[in-house]
Amino acid sequence: MSKTHIYFMPGLAAGPEIFENLTLSDELYELHYLTWNEPLTLDESLSSYTKRLSEEIKHENPVLVGVSFGGIIVQEMTKFITVKKVIIISSVKSQTEFPTTFQFASKSKIYKLFPTQIVTNFDTYSKYFIGKTLEKKAKMYKKYLSVRGENYLKWSIENVLNWKEQTVLENITHIHGTKDEIFPIKNIKNAIEIENGNHSMIIIKAKQISKIIEDTLTFLNY
């Protein structure tokens, strides 16, 4: 029996480390991890970017799994390659699932004032995270949010907020936490809900997410 190839796309600023707690069968699946590339320019279109990234997929009819902005990316990739299944986690299926804050930011362009230096120079700013809880969060951010190029961050924020997709893919499974603070569950339709899952649940709810992925793909193969 040939293995199913699964390609994983992390969320904005994140590396493949966010998937380290997933427990998927080695006998059934071969896992591949995509990473963020620098945009060619700040004006590179999302279509151009995802087309370039699609060229890194070397297997036919793969499963694509994306988290947050990575979920948007894998949906866009289906415009260039044929896939067996798309699974998004802590993400959105169309512009209509964005919270009103995103819509306001997109129209007002206020996001252009975001100080990306806080992320790009995180090692400098992290010393101001005082207290055990904040120190723990700082360590998590340092480990998992490893993609910090200033042009990449500006490009990503611009393209998340201005994603205009209206059509929902037919072969998509959406996994979403009921406590997601970025994309509130009240705006999300037709998702498999994870109780008390927040936007970072790919790390802390990995066991539940693994089971949902395997159940989804097992059903798909019947």
Tab-separated table of N, CA, C and O in Angstrom, residues 128-219:
chain	number	residue	atom	x	y	z
A	128	TYR	N	11.974	42.076	28.076
A	128	TYR	CA	10.985	42.856	28.813
A	128	TYR	C	9.765	42.029	29.210
A	128	TYR	O	8.826	42.549	29.807
A	129	PHE	N	9.751	40.734	28.842
A	129	PHE	CA	8.669	39.846	29.243
A	129	PHE	C	8.931	39.408	30.680
A	129	PHE	O	9.714	38.498	30.945
A	130	ILE	N	8.274	40.074	31.608
A	130	ILE	CA	8.526	39.844	33.028
A	130	ILE	C	7.414	39.000	33.631
A	130	ILE	O	6.243	39.180	33.340
A	131	GLY	N	7.805	38.074	34.517
A	131	GLY	CA	6.842	37.171	35.128
A	131	GLY	C	6.894	35.814	34.458
A	131	GLY	O	7.207	35.698	33.277
A	132	LYS	N	6.582	34.767	35.228
A	132	LYS	CA	6.728	33.401	34.724
A	132	LYS	C	5.845	33.120	33.509
A	132	LYS	O	6.263	32.482	32.548
A	133	THR	N	4.590	33.602	33.545
A	133	THR	CA	3.681	33.342	32.429
A	133	THR	C	4.169	33.998	31.161
A	133	THR	O	4.207	33.384	30.086
A	134	LEU	N	4.573	35.271	31.251
A	134	LEU	CA	5.057	35.985	30.079
A	134	LEU	C	6.381	35.421	29.589
A	134	LEU	O	6.642	35.369	28.387
A	135	GLU	N	7.239	34.996	30.528
A	135	GLU	CA	8.515	34.391	30.129
A	135	GLU	C	8.272	33.101	29.352
A	135	GLU	O	8.959	32.817	28.363
A	136	LYS	N	7.297	32.323	29.800
A	136	LYS	CA	6.964	31.072	29.109
A	136	LYS	C	6.461	31.363	27.701
A	136	LYS	O	6.845	30.698	26.727
A	137	LYS	N	5.592	32.382	27.576
A	137	LYS	CA	5.083	32.752	26.261
A	137	LYS	C	6.209	33.253	25.363
A	137	LYS	O	6.249	32.959	24.170
A	138	ALA	N	7.134	34.023	25.950
A	138	ALA	CA	8.257	34.540	25.177
A	138	ALA	C	9.103	33.406	24.613
A	138	ALA	O	9.552	33.456	23.469
A	139	LYS	N	9.322	32.374	25.416
A	139	LYS	CA	10.095	31.214	24.956
A	139	LYS	C	9.367	30.490	23.831
A	139	LYS	O	9.986	30.028	22.871
A	140	MET	N	8.041	30.370	23.949
A	140	MET	CA	7.255	29.730	22.890
A	140	MET	C	7.328	30.531	21.603
A	140	MET	O	7.528	29.983	20.516
A	141	TYR	N	7.180	31.855	21.702
A	141	TYR	CA	7.245	32.695	20.519
A	141	TYR	C	8.614	32.570	19.849
A	141	TYR	O	8.715	32.485	18.625
A	142	LYS	N	9.653	32.552	20.675
A	142	LYS	CA	11.015	32.469	20.142
A	142	LYS	C	11.235	31.157	19.412
A	142	LYS	O	11.901	31.099	18.374
A	143	LYS	N	10.653	30.077	19.941
A	143	LYS	CA	10.832	28.754	19.336
A	143	LYS	C	9.999	28.595	18.070
A	143	LYS	O	10.516	28.117	17.041
A	144	TYR	N	8.737	28.969	18.138
A	144	TYR	CA	7.818	28.658	17.047
A	144	TYR	C	7.684	29.770	16.004
A	144	TYR	O	7.383	29.489	14.848
A	145	LEU	N	7.869	31.024	16.406
A	145	LEU	CA	7.762	32.134	15.447
A	145	LEU	C	9.162	32.530	15.001
A	145	LEU	O	9.713	33.555	15.396
A	146	SER	N	9.720	31.708	14.138
A	146	SER	CA	11.129	31.844	13.777
A	146	SER	C	11.354	32.582	12.461
A	146	SER	O	12.494	32.869	12.091
A	147	VAL	N	10.281	32.893	11.735
A	147	VAL	CA	10.411	33.562	10.437
A	147	VAL	C	10.107	35.043	10.641
A	147	VAL	O	8.954	35.430	10.773
A	148	ARG	N	11.153	35.869	10.666
A	148	ARG	CA	10.966	37.238	11.141
A	148	ARG	C	11.468	38.312	10.187
A	148	ARG	O	11.680	39.459	10.587
A	149	GLY	N	11.682	37.964	8.925
A	149	GLY	CA	12.133	38.980	7.970
A	149	GLY	C	11.133	40.108	7.851
A	149	GLY	O	9.922	39.873	7.755
A	150	GLU	N	11.605	41.339	7.862
A	150	GLU	CA	10.695	42.490	7.867
A	150	GLU	C	9.839	42.560	6.605
A	150	GLU	O	8.636	42.798	6.675
A	151	ASN	N	10.445	42.331	5.434
A	151	ASN	CA	9.665	42.366	4.189
A	151	ASN	C	8.628	41.251	4.168
A	151	ASN	O	7.490	41.450	3.725
A	152	TYR	N	9.044	40.069	4.633
A	152	TYR	CA	8.100	38.939	4.692
A	152	TYR	C	6.910	39.281	5.582
A	152	TYR	O	5.755	39.016	5.226
A	153	LEU	N	7.167	39.849	6.762
A	153	LEU	CA	6.084	40.164	7.695
A	153	LEU	C	5.138	41.214	7.112
A	153	LEU	O	3.916	41.078	7.206
A	154	LYS	N	5.692	42.248	6.514
A	154	LYS	CA	4.848	43.285	5.911
A	154	LYS	C	4.002	42.702	4.789
A	154	LYS	O	2.801	42.981	4.684
A	155	TRP	N	4.644	41.881	3.952
A	155	TRP	CA	3.923	41.252	2.839
A	155	TRP	C	2.810	40.349	3.365
A	155	TRP	O	1.679	40.360	2.851
A	156	SER	N	3.098	39.560	4.392
A	156	SER	CA	2.131	38.607	4.934
A	156	SER	C	0.921	39.305	5.530
A	156	SER	O	-0.226	38.928	5.267
A	157	ILE	N	1.170	40.322	6.340
A	157	ILE	CA	0.067	41.058	6.971
A	157	ILE	C	-0.837	41.674	5.903
A	157	ILE	O	-2.068	41.594	5.973
A	158	GLU	N	-0.213	42.261	4.900
A	158	GLU	CA	-0.964	42.860	3.781
A	158	GLU	C	-1.853	41.828	3.096
A	158	GLU	O	-3.027	42.078	2.804
A	159	ASN	N	-1.297	40.634	2.848
A	159	ASN	CA	-2.023	39.639	2.063
A	159	ASN	C	-3.048	38.853	2.874
A	159	ASN	O	-4.032	38.368	2.312
A	160	VAL	N	-2.834	38.722	4.173
A	160	VAL	CA	-3.875	38.122	5.015
A	160	VAL	C	-5.099	39.027	5.023
A	160	VAL	O	-6.224	38.600	4.750
A	161	LEU	N	-4.883	40.282	5.350
A	161	LEU	CA	-5.999	41.205	5.536
A	161	LEU	C	-6.750	41.503	4.244
A	161	LEU	O	-7.924	41.871	4.278
A	162	ASN	N	-6.073	41.342	3.124
A	162	ASN	CA	-6.700	41.693	1.844
A	162	ASN	C	-7.050	40.472	1.002
A	162	ASN	O	-7.246	40.593	-0.214
A	163	TRP	N	-7.150	39.316	1.633
A	163	TRP	CA	-7.589	38.111	0.915
A	163	TRP	C	-9.059	38.275	0.562
A	163	TRP	O	-9.905	38.494	1.431
A	164	LYS	N	-9.387	38.177	-0.715
A	164	LYS	CA	-10.734	38.491	-1.186
A	164	LYS	C	-11.540	37.263	-1.599
A	164	LYS	O	-12.604	37.400	-2.212
A	165	GLU	N	-11.058	36.075	-1.292
A	165	GLU	CA	-11.741	34.857	-1.739
A	165	GLU	C	-13.174	34.779	-1.213
A	165	GLU	O	-13.426	35.006	-0.037
A	166	GLN	N	-14.094	34.433	-2.102
A	166	GLN	CA	-15.495	34.295	-1.732
A	166	GLN	C	-15.991	32.852	-1.859
A	166	GLN	O	-16.988	32.477	-1.243
A	167	THR	N	-15.307	32.052	-2.667
A	167	THR	CA	-15.757	30.690	-2.940
A	167	THR	C	-15.044	29.688	-2.048
A	167	THR	O	-13.817	29.675	-1.963
A	168	VAL	N	-15.822	28.842	-1.398
A	168	VAL	CA	-15.258	27.825	-0.498
A	168	VAL	C	-14.966	26.555	-1.290
A	168	VAL	O	-15.793	26.084	-2.072
A	169	LEU	N	-13.781	26.006	-1.087
A	169	LEU	CA	-13.402	24.764	-1.760
A	169	LEU	C	-14.345	23.627	-1.366
A	169	LEU	O	-14.814	23.560	-0.230
A	170	GLU	N	-14.568	22.722	-2.306
A	170	GLU	CA	-15.444	21.578	-2.026
A	170	GLU	C	-14.747	20.517	-1.170
A	170	GLU	O	-15.366	19.921	-0.295
A	171	ASN	N	-13.480	20.270	-1.414
A	171	ASN	CA	-12.791	19.174	-0.729
A	171	ASN	C	-11.965	19.673	0.453
A	171	ASN	O	-10.792	19.351	0.608
A	172	ILE	N	-12.591	20.499	1.281
A	172	ILE	CA	-11.867	21.097	2.401
A	172	ILE	C	-12.455	20.645	3.736
A	172	ILE	O	-13.675	20.513	3.883
A	173	THR	N	-11.579	20.381	4.685
A	173	THR	CA	-11.982	20.116	6.064
A	173	THR	C	-11.384	21.209	6.934
A	173	THR	O	-10.187	21.507	6.835
A	174	HIS	N	-12.209	21.792	7.773
A	174	HIS	CA	-11.805	22.921	8.606
A	174	HIS	C	-11.852	22.499	10.072
A	174	HIS	O	-12.880	22.069	10.574
A	175	ILE	N	-10.718	22.627	10.764
A	175	ILE	CA	-10.623	22.319	12.199
A	175	ILE	C	-10.399	23.637	12.925
A	175	ILE	O	-9.462	24.379	12.602
A	176	HIS	N	-11.254	23.926	13.905
A	176	HIS	CA	-11.198	25.253	14.526
A	176	HIS	C	-11.487	25.175	16.024
A	176	HIS	O	-12.333	24.394	16.467
A	177	GLY	N	-10.772	25.978	16.787
A	177	GLY	CA	-10.964	26.011	18.228
A	177	GLY	C	-12.072	26.957	18.657
A	177	GLY	O	-12.255	28.021	18.056
A	178	THR	N	-12.795	26.576	19.701
A	178	THR	CA	-13.905	27.416	20.170
A	178	THR	C	-13.424	28.674	20.884
A	178	THR	O	-14.208	29.593	21.128
A	179	LYS	N	-12.134	28.724	21.213
A	179	LYS	CA	-11.585	29.895	21.908
A	179	LYS	C	-10.551	30.619	21.034
A	179	LYS	O	-9.683	31.315	21.551
A	180	ASP	N	-10.653	30.449	19.723
A	180	ASP	CA	-9.695	31.104	18.825
A	180	ASP	C	-9.839	32.621	18.947
A	180	ASP	O	-10.914	33.173	18.724
A	181	GLU	N	-8.748	33.282	19.309
A	181	GLU	CA	-8.796	34.713	19.563
A	181	GLU	C	-8.520	35.547	18.306
A	181	GLU	O	-8.764	36.760	18.303
A	182	ILE	N	-8.017	34.930	17.252
A	182	ILE	CA	-7.743	35.642	16.006
A	182	ILE	C	-8.932	35.552	15.057
A	182	ILE	O	-9.380	36.557	14.496
A	183	PHE	N	-9.427	34.340	14.858
A	183	PHE	CA	-10.599	34.108	14.014
A	183	PHE	C	-11.705	33.519	14.896
A	183	PHE	O	-11.825	32.298	15.020
A	184	PRO	N	-12.508	34.362	15.539
A	184	PRO	CA	-13.530	33.891	16.477
A	184	PRO	C	-14.479	32.873	15.847
A	184	PRO	O	-14.892	33.017	14.697
A	185	ILE	N	-14.818	31.852	16.629
A	185	ILE	CA	-15.645	30.751	16.143
A	185	ILE	C	-17.016	31.223	15.655
A	185	ILE	O	-17.617	30.587	14.777
A	186	LYS	N	-17.496	32.349	16.172
A	186	LYS	CA	-18.827	32.831	15.777
A	186	LYS	C	-18.895	33.174	14.285
A	186	LYS	O	-19.984	33.203	13.702
A	187	ASN	N	-17.738	33.431	13.678
A	187	ASN	CA	-17.703	33.771	12.249
A	187	ASN	C	-17.439	32.567	11.353
A	187	ASN	O	-17.469	32.689	10.133
A	188	ILE	N	-17.162	31.417	11.974
A	188	ILE	CA	-16.729	30.238	11.220
A	188	ILE	C	-17.910	29.298	10.966
A	188	ILE	O	-18.688	29.000	11.870
A	189	LYS	N	-18.002	28.815	9.744
A	189	LYS	CA	-19.095	27.910	9.371
A	189	LYS	C	-18.525	26.546	8.980
A	189	LYS	O	-17.443	26.443	8.410
A	190	ASN	N	-19.286	25.504	9.305
A	190	ASN	CA	-18.970	24.140	8.862
A	190	ASN	C	-17.559	23.706	9.215
A	190	ASN	O	-16.794	23.254	8.358
A	191	ALA	N	-17.220	23.847	10.484
A	191	ALA	CA	-15.910	23.415	10.959
A	191	ALA	C	-16.061	22.325	12.020
A	191	ALA	O	-17.079	22.251	12.711
A	192	ILE	N	-15.032	21.500	12.131
A	192	ILE	CA	-14.955	20.550	13.244
A	192	ILE	C	-14.379	21.322	14.423
A	192	ILE	O	-13.243	21.812	14.370
A	193	GLU	N	-15.161	21.458	15.472
A	193	GLU	CA	-14.757	22.305	16.600
A	193	GLU	C	-13.967	21.533	17.638
A	193	GLU	O	-14.288	20.390	17.965
A	194	ILE	N	-12.933	22.184	18.153
A	194	ILE	CA	-12.164	21.642	19.272
A	194	ILE	C	-12.427	22.521	20.480
A	194	ILE	O	-12.122	23.720	20.476
A	195	GLU	N	-13.040	21.927	21.487
A	195	GLU	CA	-13.440	22.670	22.685
A	195	GLU	C	-12.233	23.294	23.370
A	195	GLU	O	-11.219	22.637	23.615
A	196	ASN	N	-12.346	24.601	23.636
A	196	ASN	CA	-11.308	25.380	24.312
A	196	ASN	C	-10.004	25.497	23.523
A	196	ASN	O	-8.981	25.917	24.064
A	197	GLY	N	-10.048	25.140	22.263
A	197	GLY	CA	-8.855	25.310	21.432
A	197	GLY	C	-8.667	26.769	21.065
A	197	GLY	O	-9.611	27.435	20.646
A	198	ASN	N	-7.441	27.277	21.232
A	198	ASN	CA	-7.165	28.660	20.852
A	198	ASN	C	-6.420	28.690	19.524
A	198	ASN	O	-6.293	27.671	18.848
A	199	HIS	N	-5.900	29.848	19.152
A	199	HIS	CA	-5.265	29.974	17.839
A	199	HIS	C	-3.971	29.163	17.743
A	199	HIS	O	-3.512	28.856	16.649
A	200	SER	N	-3.404	28.816	18.895
A	200	SER	CA	-2.155	28.044	18.924
A	200	SER	C	-2.397	26.564	19.188
A	200	SER	O	-1.480	25.844	19.570
A	201	MET	N	-3.599	26.099	18.946
A	201	MET	CA	-3.932	24.737	19.360
A	201	MET	C	-3.196	23.655	18.573
A	201	MET	O	-3.157	22.502	19.001
A	202	ILE	N	-2.593	23.998	17.438
A	202	ILE	CA	-1.801	23.006	16.710
A	202	ILE	C	-0.678	22.476	17.597
A	202	ILE	O	-0.227	21.340	17.439
A	203	ILE	N	-0.263	23.258	18.574
A	203	ILE	CA	0.800	22.851	19.490
A	203	ILE	C	0.236	22.142	20.712
A	203	ILE	O	0.721	21.069	21.101
A	204	ILE	N	-0.814	22.700	21.304
A	204	ILE	CA	-1.290	22.182	22.580
A	204	ILE	C	-2.468	21.211	22.469
A	204	ILE	O	-2.824	20.551	23.437
A	205	LYS	N	-3.056	21.124	21.289
A	205	LYS	CA	-4.153	20.173	21.064
A	205	LYS	C	-3.794	19.208	19.938
A	205	LYS	O	-4.665	18.703	19.222
A	206	ALA	N	-2.514	18.931	19.811
A	206	ALA	CA	-2.019	18.155	18.664
A	206	ALA	C	-2.590	16.745	18.612
A	206	ALA	O	-2.835	16.211	17.521
A	207	LYS	N	-2.804	16.126	19.747
A	207	LYS	CA	-3.326	14.763	19.765
A	207	LYS	C	-4.725	14.712	19.171
A	207	LYS	O	-5.037	13.831	18.347
A	208	GLN	N	-5.589	15.645	19.560
A	208	GLN	CA	-6.950	15.707	19.017
A	208	GLN	C	-6.933	16.015	17.524
A	208	GLN	O	-7.674	15.415	16.743
A	209	ILE	N	-6.080	16.937	17.151
A	209	ILE	CA	-5.995	17.317	15.745
A	209	ILE	C	-5.491	16.151	14.905
A	209	ILE	O	-5.989	15.903	13.801
A	210	SER	N	-4.522	15.408	15.425
A	210	SER	CA	-3.995	14.236	14.710
A	210	SER	C	-5.098	13.229	14.427
A	210	SER	O	-5.189	12.671	13.327
A	211	LYS	N	-5.939	12.992	15.422
A	211	LYS	CA	-7.019	12.021	15.259
A	211	LYS	C	-8.007	12.489	14.190
A	211	LYS	O	-8.479	11.695	13.365
A	212	ILE	N	-8.325	13.784	14.199
A	212	ILE	CA	-9.262	14.314	13.209
A	212	ILE	C	-8.675	14.184	11.799
A	212	ILE	O	-9.367	13.797	10.854
A	213	ILE	N	-7.395	14.492	11.662
A	213	ILE	CA	-6.735	14.371	10.350
A	213	ILE	C	-6.786	12.918	9.881
A	213	ILE	O	-7.152	12.639	8.728
A	214	GLU	N	-6.436	11.985	10.753
A	214	GLU	CA	-6.417	10.582	10.360
A	214	GLU	C	-7.829	10.067	10.055
A	214	GLU	O	-8.028	9.328	9.089
A	215	ASP	N	-8.798	10.463	10.866
A	215	ASP	CA	-10.188	10.055	10.604
A	215	ASP	C	-10.664	10.599	9.261
A	215	ASP	O	-11.342	9.903	8.493
A	216	THR	N	-10.313	11.842	8.974
A	216	THR	CA	-10.721	12.472	7.714
A	216	THR	C	-10.118	11.739	6.516
A	216	THR	O	-10.813	11.455	5.541
A	217	LEU	N	-8.840	11.423	6.610
A	217	LEU	CA	-8.170	10.776	5.489
A	217	LEU	C	-8.552	9.304	5.358
A	217	LEU	O	-8.605	8.774	4.249
A	218	THR	N	-8.846	8.654	6.476
A	218	THR	CA	-9.318	7.264	6.423
A	218	THR	C	-10.654	7.195	5.713
A	218	THR	O	-10.890	6.357	4.838
A	219	PHE	N	-11.556	8.117	6.065
A	219	PHE	CA	-12.877	8.169	5.419
A	219	PHE	C	-12.729	8.461	3.927
A	219	PHE	O	-13.443	7.924	3.097
